[in-house]
Amino acid sequence: MKNIKIILCFLAIVSCTKEPITVTTKDYHLLVDKLTEVMIHDIFSPPVASRIYAYPNIAAYQVLNNTNGNYASLSGKLNGLNISNSIVIDENTNKELAALIAYLDVAKELIFSKEKITTFKDSLYNNWEAKNNTEFNLAKKEALKVSSNIISWMNKDQYKETRTMPEFTVYNDDPSRWQPTPPAYMKGIEPHWNKIRTFVLDSAAQFKPIPPPKFSLEKGSDFYNELIDLYNLTNKITEKGNGSEEVAIAQFWDCNPYVAVNKGHFMFASKKITPGAHWIGICKIATQKTNSDFNKTVFAYTKTSIAIADAFISCWDEKYRSNLIRPETLINKYIDENWNPLLQTPPFPEYTSGHSVVSGAASRVLTNIFGDNFQFDDTTEIPYGLPVRSYDSFNKAADEAAISRVYGGIHYNSAVVEGLTQGINVGNFVIDNLQLTK
C-alpha cells in the first residue's frame, strides 16, 4: 500500500511538470517566411511591403533588447520611437518566445488577410500553451507591452493618411512625364510615399540624387543616347535567347509582385516576392550560413529591413519628383512599335531604379554585419522556378541586381548607376546612425 502511494505521488509530480518552451532561429525564420507568404497572397507593392517587414522585426528586436539585451534599445534611435521607462521586461520571461509573440502581434496589423496570420498564430499559441502555460502566459504578457507600444508608434507614420491622398495625375502634354504602361496600364502606385515617416533618415530627400539626363529625343543628346543604347542592348539580348546570362540575370532579379498575364480575353496576376523580400531572403541565407544565434538573427533582420524601408522612401521621393517616362513608352512611340521589354514595366516613374536603391542599402548593411567577401548561394528564387545564383559578396549581388533592370529593358543606365549610389548612401547612413552593438 505504501509503495502504491509513492508511485501515485511520483506520477502526480510528473504530470504537473511542464516542458520548457525552446525557441530557435528556425522558429523566427518560419515567422518571416509566413509573413512573406501572406504578402505575396495580398499583392503588396514594393514600398508597402518594406514597411510590413520593418515593424514586426522592430517589435521582436525591442522585446529582446528593451532591458538588459545583447544589443542597444531602439528607443530614441528611430524617428519618433520613445518607449516608456516603465516598460520593463520581467527577468523570468522567455525573451525568445516573447519576441515571436510580439512579431506576430504587429504583423497581423499590417496585412489584408489577417485570418491567415491569426490562424497561424493560434496554432503556435495552442502548442506553446500546451507545453507550458505559465511560461507562455508570462511571455505573452511581456511581449504585448512592447508590441502595443510599437503599434501605436507605427500608426503615426502617415501611412493611413496617405491612403486618402489624391491619386497620381498623368499629364499627356509633357512628353517626358511618366505614363501608364502595358499590359495593365496601372496608375502610378504610392505617389505620396515620401510622406511616410522615415526610420533613420532625417528626411525622404536627404540623399536626393543628381537629376537624370535632360529629356531630349534629339540624336546625340545624353538622354537619347541612353534610350537607343538600351534599345540596341535589349535587342542583342533577345537575339541570344533565353539561355543567355543577361536573360538569367534579368529574370532572377525581376521581383515584380504583380505581373499581369494575358490569356485570350482573360488577365490574371502572376504573384511573387518584391525586391525587399529578395534581400530579406538573402539576410536569412547569411544568418543560416554563419549559424547566427537567435539574437543576432533578429538583429540582422531588423537592421536590414529598416535600411530597405528607408531606401524605398528615399527612392520614391525622387521617382515622383523627376517623374520620368519609361523606355517602353518612348521606344514603342518613336523607335519600334513592336518592341517589348524582357521584364514587365512596373507601374511607377522610372528614375531612380527602386531595385538599385534597395540593393545598395541592403548590401551595405549586410556587409557591415557579416563582412565583405561573403560568399553565398542565393536560393531565394527557387520557389518561382529559377535556379540558384552564387555571389562573392553582398555588394556584387547588388551590382547585378542593378544592371538587371537595364537587361530587362525597364530602366535607363543612369537610373541604376545613380540609384545604386543613392542606396549605398542610405545604407551607410543607417550603419553610422543606428549603432546597436554594445
Coordinates of C-alpha atoms in Angstrom, one line a residue:
M1 CA 0.0 0.0 0.0
K2 CA 2.8 2.3 0.9
N3 CA 4.6 1.6 -2.4
I4 CA 1.4 2.4 -4.3
K5 CA 1.1 5.8 -2.6
I6 CA 4.7 6.6 -3.5
I7 CA 4.1 5.7 -7.1
L8 CA 0.9 7.8 -7.2
C9 CA 2.7 10.8 -5.7
F10 CA 5.5 10.4 -8.3
L11 CA 3.0 10.2 -11.2
A12 CA 1.3 13.3 -9.8
I13 CA 4.6 15.3 -9.8
V14 CA 5.5 14.1 -13.3
S15 CA 2.1 15.1 -14.7
C16 CA 2.4 18.6 -13.2
T17 CA 5.9 19.1 -14.6
K18 CA 5.7 21.5 -17.6
E19 CA 8.0 21.1 -20.6
P20 CA 10.1 24.2 -21.1
I21 CA 9.4 26.0 -24.4
T22 CA 12.5 26.0 -26.6
V23 CA 12.7 28.7 -29.3
T24 CA 15.3 28.6 -32.1
T25 CA 16.3 30.7 -35.1
K26 CA 14.3 28.2 -37.2
D27 CA 11.1 29.5 -35.4
Y28 CA 12.0 33.1 -36.3
H29 CA 12.7 32.3 -39.9
L30 CA 9.4 30.5 -40.0
L31 CA 7.6 33.7 -38.9
V32 CA 9.3 35.8 -41.5
D33 CA 8.6 33.2 -44.3
K34 CA 4.9 33.1 -43.2
L35 CA 4.7 36.9 -43.4
T36 CA 6.3 36.8 -46.9
E37 CA 3.7 34.2 -48.0
V38 CA 0.8 36.3 -46.9
M39 CA 2.3 39.4 -48.5
I40 CA 2.6 37.6 -51.8
H41 CA -1.0 36.5 -51.5
D42 CA -2.2 40.0 -50.7
I43 CA 0.0 41.6 -53.6
F44 CA 1.5 44.4 -51.7
S45 CA 3.5 46.9 -53.7
P46 CA 7.3 47.0 -53.0
P47 CA 7.3 50.2 -50.8
V48 CA 4.4 48.9 -48.8
A49 CA 6.0 45.5 -48.4
S50 CA 9.1 47.2 -47.0
R51 CA 7.0 48.8 -44.2
I52 CA 5.4 45.4 -43.4
Y53 CA 8.8 43.8 -42.9
A54 CA 10.2 46.5 -40.7
Y55 CA 7.7 46.9 -37.9
P56 CA 7.4 43.2 -36.8
N57 CA 11.2 42.9 -36.8
I58 CA 11.5 46.0 -34.7
A59 CA 9.0 44.7 -32.2
A60 CA 10.8 41.4 -31.8
Y61 CA 14.2 43.1 -31.6
Q62 CA 12.9 45.5 -28.9
V63 CA 11.5 42.7 -26.8
L64 CA 14.9 41.1 -26.7
N65 CA 16.7 44.4 -26.0
N66 CA 14.3 46.6 -24.2
T67 CA 16.1 45.9 -20.9
N68 CA 19.5 44.2 -20.4
G69 CA 19.7 42.9 -24.0
N70 CA 22.7 41.9 -26.0
Y71 CA 22.1 44.9 -28.3
A72 CA 21.1 48.5 -27.6
S73 CA 17.4 49.5 -27.4
L74 CA 15.9 51.2 -30.4
S75 CA 14.1 53.7 -28.2
G76 CA 15.3 57.2 -29.1
K77 CA 17.2 55.8 -32.1
L78 CA 14.4 55.5 -34.6
N79 CA 12.4 58.6 -35.6
G80 CA 9.5 59.1 -33.1
L81 CA 10.1 55.9 -31.2
N82 CA 10.3 56.6 -27.4
I83 CA 9.5 53.6 -25.3
S84 CA 8.4 54.4 -21.7
N85 CA 10.9 53.6 -19.0
S86 CA 8.0 51.9 -17.2
I87 CA 8.1 49.1 -19.8
V88 CA 10.4 46.6 -18.1
I89 CA 10.6 43.0 -19.2
D90 CA 10.2 40.6 -16.3
E91 CA 13.6 38.9 -15.8
N92 CA 11.9 35.4 -15.8
T93 CA 10.5 35.9 -19.3
N94 CA 11.4 33.6 -22.1
K95 CA 12.5 36.5 -24.3
E96 CA 12.9 34.5 -27.4
L97 CA 9.3 33.3 -27.1
A98 CA 8.2 36.8 -26.3
A99 CA 9.9 38.1 -29.4
L100 CA 7.9 35.7 -31.6
I101 CA 4.7 36.7 -29.9
A102 CA 5.5 40.4 -30.5
Y103 CA 6.4 39.8 -34.1
L104 CA 3.0 38.1 -34.7
D105 CA 1.1 40.7 -32.8
V106 CA 2.5 43.5 -35.0
A107 CA 2.4 41.5 -38.3
K108 CA -1.3 40.9 -38.1
E109 CA -2.0 44.7 -38.1
L110 CA -0.1 45.2 -41.4
I111 CA -1.7 42.8 -43.9
F112 CA -5.0 42.4 -45.5
S113 CA -5.5 38.6 -44.9
K114 CA -5.5 38.9 -41.1
E115 CA -7.1 35.5 -40.8
K116 CA -4.0 33.8 -42.3
I117 CA -1.7 35.3 -39.7
T118 CA -4.3 34.8 -36.9
T119 CA -4.8 31.1 -37.8
F120 CA -1.1 30.6 -37.9
K121 CA -0.6 32.5 -34.6
D122 CA -3.4 30.5 -32.8
S123 CA -1.8 27.2 -33.8
L124 CA 1.5 28.3 -32.3
Y125 CA -0.2 29.7 -29.2
N126 CA -2.0 26.4 -28.6
N127 CA 1.2 24.5 -28.9
W128 CA 3.2 26.7 -26.6
E129 CA 0.4 26.8 -24.0
A130 CA 0.1 23.1 -24.0
K131 CA 3.8 22.7 -23.4
N132 CA 4.0 25.3 -20.5
N133 CA 1.1 27.6 -20.0
T134 CA 2.8 29.5 -17.2
E135 CA 5.9 30.3 -19.3
F136 CA 3.7 31.1 -22.4
N137 CA 1.4 33.5 -20.5
L138 CA 4.3 35.4 -19.0
A139 CA 6.0 35.7 -22.3
K140 CA 2.7 36.9 -24.0
K141 CA 2.1 39.5 -21.3
E142 CA 5.6 40.9 -21.6
A143 CA 5.6 40.8 -25.4
L144 CA 2.3 42.7 -25.6
K145 CA 3.7 45.5 -23.5
V146 CA 6.3 46.2 -26.3
S147 CA 4.2 45.3 -29.3
S148 CA 1.3 47.6 -28.3
N149 CA 3.9 50.5 -28.0
I150 CA 5.3 49.6 -31.4
I151 CA 1.8 49.5 -33.0
S152 CA 1.0 52.9 -31.5
W153 CA 4.2 54.4 -32.9
M154 CA 3.6 52.6 -36.3
N155 CA 0.1 54.1 -36.6
K156 CA 1.6 57.6 -36.6
D157 CA 3.9 57.2 -39.6
Q158 CA 1.5 58.8 -42.0
Y159 CA 0.6 55.6 -43.8
K160 CA -3.1 55.8 -43.0
E161 CA -3.2 59.4 -44.1
T162 CA -1.6 58.7 -47.5
R163 CA -4.4 56.2 -48.2
T164 CA -6.8 59.1 -48.6
M165 CA -4.5 61.4 -50.6
P166 CA -5.1 62.1 -54.3
E167 CA -4.1 59.6 -57.0
F168 CA -1.3 60.4 -59.3
T169 CA -2.3 62.6 -62.2
V170 CA -1.0 61.9 -65.7
Y171 CA -0.3 64.8 -68.0
N172 CA 0.0 63.9 -71.6
D173 CA 1.1 67.4 -72.7
D174 CA 4.6 66.8 -71.4
P175 CA 6.5 64.0 -73.4
S176 CA 9.0 63.5 -70.5
R177 CA 6.4 62.6 -67.9
W178 CA 5.7 59.0 -66.9
Q179 CA 2.6 57.4 -68.4
P180 CA 1.0 54.0 -67.5
T181 CA 2.4 51.1 -69.4
P182 CA 1.0 47.9 -70.9
P183 CA -0.5 45.4 -70.4
A184 CA -2.5 46.5 -67.4
Y185 CA -1.9 50.3 -67.7
M186 CA -2.0 50.6 -63.9
K187 CA -2.0 54.0 -62.2
G188 CA 1.2 55.2 -60.6
I189 CA 1.5 53.5 -57.2
E190 CA 2.3 55.2 -53.9
P191 CA 2.8 58.8 -55.2
H192 CA 2.8 60.1 -51.6
W193 CA 5.3 57.5 -50.2
N194 CA 7.8 60.3 -49.5
K195 CA 5.4 61.5 -46.8
I196 CA 5.9 58.3 -44.8
R197 CA 7.9 58.9 -41.7
T198 CA 11.5 57.7 -42.2
F199 CA 13.1 55.3 -39.7
V200 CA 16.6 56.6 -39.5
L201 CA 17.0 59.2 -42.4
D202 CA 16.5 62.8 -41.5
S203 CA 14.1 63.2 -44.4
A204 CA 12.9 61.5 -47.6
A205 CA 15.0 63.9 -49.6
Q206 CA 18.2 63.6 -47.6
F207 CA 20.0 61.6 -50.3
K208 CA 18.4 63.3 -53.3
P209 CA 20.3 62.0 -56.4
I210 CA 21.5 64.2 -59.2
P211 CA 18.8 64.7 -61.8
P212 CA 18.5 62.3 -64.8
P213 CA 19.9 63.4 -68.1
K214 CA 17.7 66.2 -69.6
F215 CA 14.9 64.7 -71.6
S216 CA 15.5 65.0 -75.3
L217 CA 14.8 62.9 -78.4
E218 CA 17.4 64.7 -80.4
K219 CA 20.0 62.3 -81.7
G220 CA 23.3 62.7 -79.9
S221 CA 21.8 64.0 -76.7
D222 CA 22.7 62.2 -73.4
F223 CA 19.1 61.1 -72.9
Y224 CA 18.6 59.9 -76.4
N225 CA 21.9 58.0 -76.3
E226 CA 20.8 56.1 -73.2
L227 CA 17.5 55.3 -74.8
I228 CA 19.0 54.0 -78.0
D229 CA 21.7 52.1 -76.1
L230 CA 19.0 50.4 -74.1
Y231 CA 17.1 49.5 -77.3
N232 CA 20.2 48.1 -79.0
L233 CA 21.3 46.2 -76.0
T234 CA 17.9 44.5 -75.3
N235 CA 17.7 43.5 -79.0
K236 CA 21.1 41.8 -78.8
I237 CA 19.9 40.0 -75.6
T238 CA 16.7 38.9 -77.3
E239 CA 18.8 37.5 -80.2
K240 CA 20.8 35.4 -77.8
G241 CA 17.7 33.8 -76.5
N242 CA 16.5 32.5 -73.1
G243 CA 19.8 30.7 -72.4
S244 CA 21.8 33.9 -72.2
E245 CA 23.4 35.2 -69.0
E246 CA 21.7 38.6 -69.3
V247 CA 18.3 37.0 -69.5
A248 CA 19.1 34.8 -66.5
I249 CA 20.1 37.9 -64.5
A250 CA 17.1 39.9 -65.5
Q251 CA 14.7 37.1 -64.6
F252 CA 16.4 36.3 -61.3
W253 CA 16.1 39.9 -60.0
D254 CA 12.7 40.6 -61.6
C255 CA 10.9 40.6 -58.2
N256 CA 7.7 42.1 -59.6
P257 CA 4.9 41.3 -57.1
Y258 CA 2.2 41.7 -59.8
V259 CA 2.9 40.5 -63.3
A260 CA -0.3 40.9 -65.5
V261 CA -0.7 37.8 -67.7
N262 CA -3.0 37.8 -70.7
K263 CA -4.7 34.6 -71.8
G264 CA -7.1 35.2 -74.5
H265 CA -9.8 37.5 -73.1
F266 CA -8.6 37.0 -69.6
M267 CA -6.0 38.8 -67.5
F268 CA -4.7 37.5 -64.2
A269 CA -1.8 38.2 -61.9
S270 CA 1.3 36.1 -61.5
K271 CA 2.5 36.7 -57.9
K272 CA 5.9 36.6 -56.4
I273 CA 8.2 38.5 -54.0
T274 CA 9.2 42.1 -54.0
P275 CA 12.8 43.5 -54.2
G276 CA 12.8 44.0 -50.5
A277 CA 11.7 40.4 -49.9
H278 CA 14.5 39.2 -52.0
W279 CA 17.0 40.9 -49.8
I280 CA 15.2 39.7 -46.7
G281 CA 15.8 36.3 -48.1
I282 CA 19.5 37.0 -48.6
C283 CA 19.6 38.1 -44.9
K284 CA 18.1 34.7 -44.0
I285 CA 20.7 32.9 -46.0
A286 CA 23.5 34.9 -44.3
T287 CA 22.3 34.2 -40.8
Q288 CA 21.9 30.5 -41.6
K289 CA 25.4 30.2 -43.2
T290 CA 27.0 31.8 -40.1
N291 CA 24.9 29.8 -37.6
S292 CA 23.9 33.1 -36.1
D293 CA 22.2 32.8 -32.7
F294 CA 18.7 34.0 -32.1
N295 CA 19.7 37.5 -31.0
K296 CA 22.0 38.1 -34.0
T297 CA 19.4 36.7 -36.4
V298 CA 16.7 39.1 -35.2
F299 CA 19.3 42.0 -35.2
A300 CA 20.3 41.3 -38.8
Y301 CA 16.6 41.1 -40.0
T302 CA 15.8 44.3 -38.1
K303 CA 18.7 46.4 -39.3
T304 CA 18.3 45.2 -42.9
S305 CA 14.6 45.7 -43.0
I306 CA 15.0 49.3 -41.6
A307 CA 17.5 50.1 -44.3
I308 CA 15.3 48.7 -47.0
A309 CA 12.3 50.7 -45.7
D310 CA 14.2 54.0 -45.7
A311 CA 15.6 53.2 -49.2
F312 CA 12.1 52.9 -50.6
I313 CA 11.1 56.2 -49.0
S314 CA 14.2 57.9 -50.4
C315 CA 13.7 56.3 -53.9
W316 CA 10.0 57.1 -54.1
D317 CA 10.8 60.7 -53.2
E318 CA 12.8 61.0 -56.3
K319 CA 10.5 59.0 -58.6
Y320 CA 7.7 61.4 -58.3
R321 CA 10.0 64.4 -58.3
S322 CA 11.7 63.6 -61.7
N323 CA 8.6 61.7 -62.9
L324 CA 10.5 60.3 -65.8
I325 CA 8.9 58.4 -68.7
R326 CA 9.8 54.7 -69.1
P327 CA 11.8 53.3 -72.0
E328 CA 8.9 51.1 -73.2
T329 CA 6.7 54.1 -73.8
L330 CA 9.2 56.1 -75.9
I331 CA 10.6 53.1 -77.9
N332 CA 7.1 52.0 -78.9
K333 CA 6.1 55.5 -79.9
Y334 CA 9.2 56.8 -81.6
I335 CA 11.5 53.8 -82.5
D336 CA 9.8 50.4 -82.7
E337 CA 6.2 49.8 -82.0
N338 CA 6.7 46.1 -81.8
W339 CA 9.5 46.2 -79.2
N340 CA 8.7 44.7 -75.8
P341 CA 11.0 44.8 -72.7
L342 CA 12.2 41.4 -71.3
L343 CA 10.5 42.3 -68.0
Q344 CA 7.1 43.8 -67.5
T345 CA 7.5 47.5 -66.8
P346 CA 6.3 48.3 -63.2
P347 CA 3.6 51.0 -62.6
F348 CA 5.6 54.0 -61.4
P349 CA 8.1 56.5 -62.8
E350 CA 11.5 55.5 -64.0
Y351 CA 14.1 57.4 -62.1
T352 CA 15.8 56.2 -59.9
S353 CA 15.7 52.4 -60.1
G354 CA 14.0 51.1 -56.9
H355 CA 15.8 47.7 -57.0
S356 CA 19.1 49.5 -57.4
V357 CA 18.4 51.8 -54.4
V358 CA 17.2 49.0 -52.2
S359 CA 20.0 46.7 -53.2
G360 CA 22.6 49.3 -52.5
A361 CA 21.2 50.0 -49.0
A362 CA 20.7 46.3 -48.1
S363 CA 24.1 45.2 -49.3
R364 CA 25.9 47.8 -47.3
V365 CA 24.1 46.8 -44.1
L366 CA 24.6 43.1 -44.6
T367 CA 28.3 43.7 -45.4
N368 CA 28.5 45.7 -42.1
I369 CA 27.0 42.8 -40.2
F370 CA 28.6 39.8 -41.9
G371 CA 31.7 41.2 -43.6
D372 CA 32.9 41.8 -47.1
N373 CA 33.8 38.9 -49.5
F374 CA 30.9 37.0 -48.0
Q375 CA 30.3 34.2 -50.5
F376 CA 26.7 32.9 -50.6
D377 CA 24.4 30.9 -52.8
D378 CA 21.2 32.8 -53.4
T379 CA 18.3 30.3 -53.3
T380 CA 15.6 32.9 -52.8
E381 CA 14.1 32.4 -56.3
I382 CA 13.8 28.6 -56.3
P383 CA 10.1 28.7 -55.3
Y384 CA 9.5 30.7 -58.5
G385 CA 11.2 28.2 -60.8
L386 CA 14.6 30.0 -61.1
P387 CA 18.0 28.4 -60.4
V388 CA 20.5 29.3 -57.7
R389 CA 22.9 32.1 -58.3
S390 CA 26.1 32.5 -56.4
Y391 CA 27.9 35.7 -55.3
D392 CA 31.3 36.5 -53.7
S393 CA 29.8 39.4 -51.7
F394 CA 26.6 41.3 -51.0
N395 CA 28.0 44.2 -53.0
K396 CA 28.5 42.1 -56.1
A397 CA 24.9 40.8 -55.7
A398 CA 23.7 44.4 -55.5
D399 CA 25.7 45.4 -58.7
E400 CA 24.0 42.5 -60.5
A401 CA 20.6 43.4 -59.2
A402 CA 21.0 47.0 -60.5
I403 CA 22.2 46.1 -64.0
S404 CA 19.4 43.5 -64.3
R405 CA 17.0 46.4 -64.7
V406 CA 18.8 47.5 -67.9
Y407 CA 18.9 44.0 -69.2
G408 CA 15.2 43.7 -68.5
G409 CA 14.5 46.9 -70.6
I410 CA 12.8 48.8 -67.8
H411 CA 15.4 51.3 -66.8
Y412 CA 18.0 53.6 -68.4
N413 CA 21.6 53.2 -67.3
S414 CA 21.6 56.5 -65.2
A415 CA 18.7 55.2 -63.1
V416 CA 20.7 52.1 -62.0
V417 CA 24.0 53.9 -61.6
E418 CA 22.6 56.8 -59.6
G419 CA 20.1 54.5 -57.8
L420 CA 22.9 52.3 -56.5
T421 CA 24.8 55.3 -55.2
Q422 CA 21.6 56.6 -53.6
G423 CA 21.1 53.2 -51.9
I424 CA 24.7 53.0 -50.7
N425 CA 24.3 56.4 -49.2
V426 CA 21.2 55.3 -47.4
G427 CA 22.8 52.1 -46.2
N428 CA 25.9 53.9 -44.9
F429 CA 23.8 56.4 -43.0
V430 CA 21.8 53.6 -41.3
I431 CA 25.1 52.0 -40.3
D432 CA 26.6 55.2 -38.9
N433 CA 23.4 56.3 -37.1
L434 CA 22.0 53.1 -35.9
Q435 CA 24.8 51.6 -33.9
L436 CA 23.2 48.9 -31.9
T437 CA 26.1 46.6 -30.9
K438 CA 27.3 47.1 -27.3

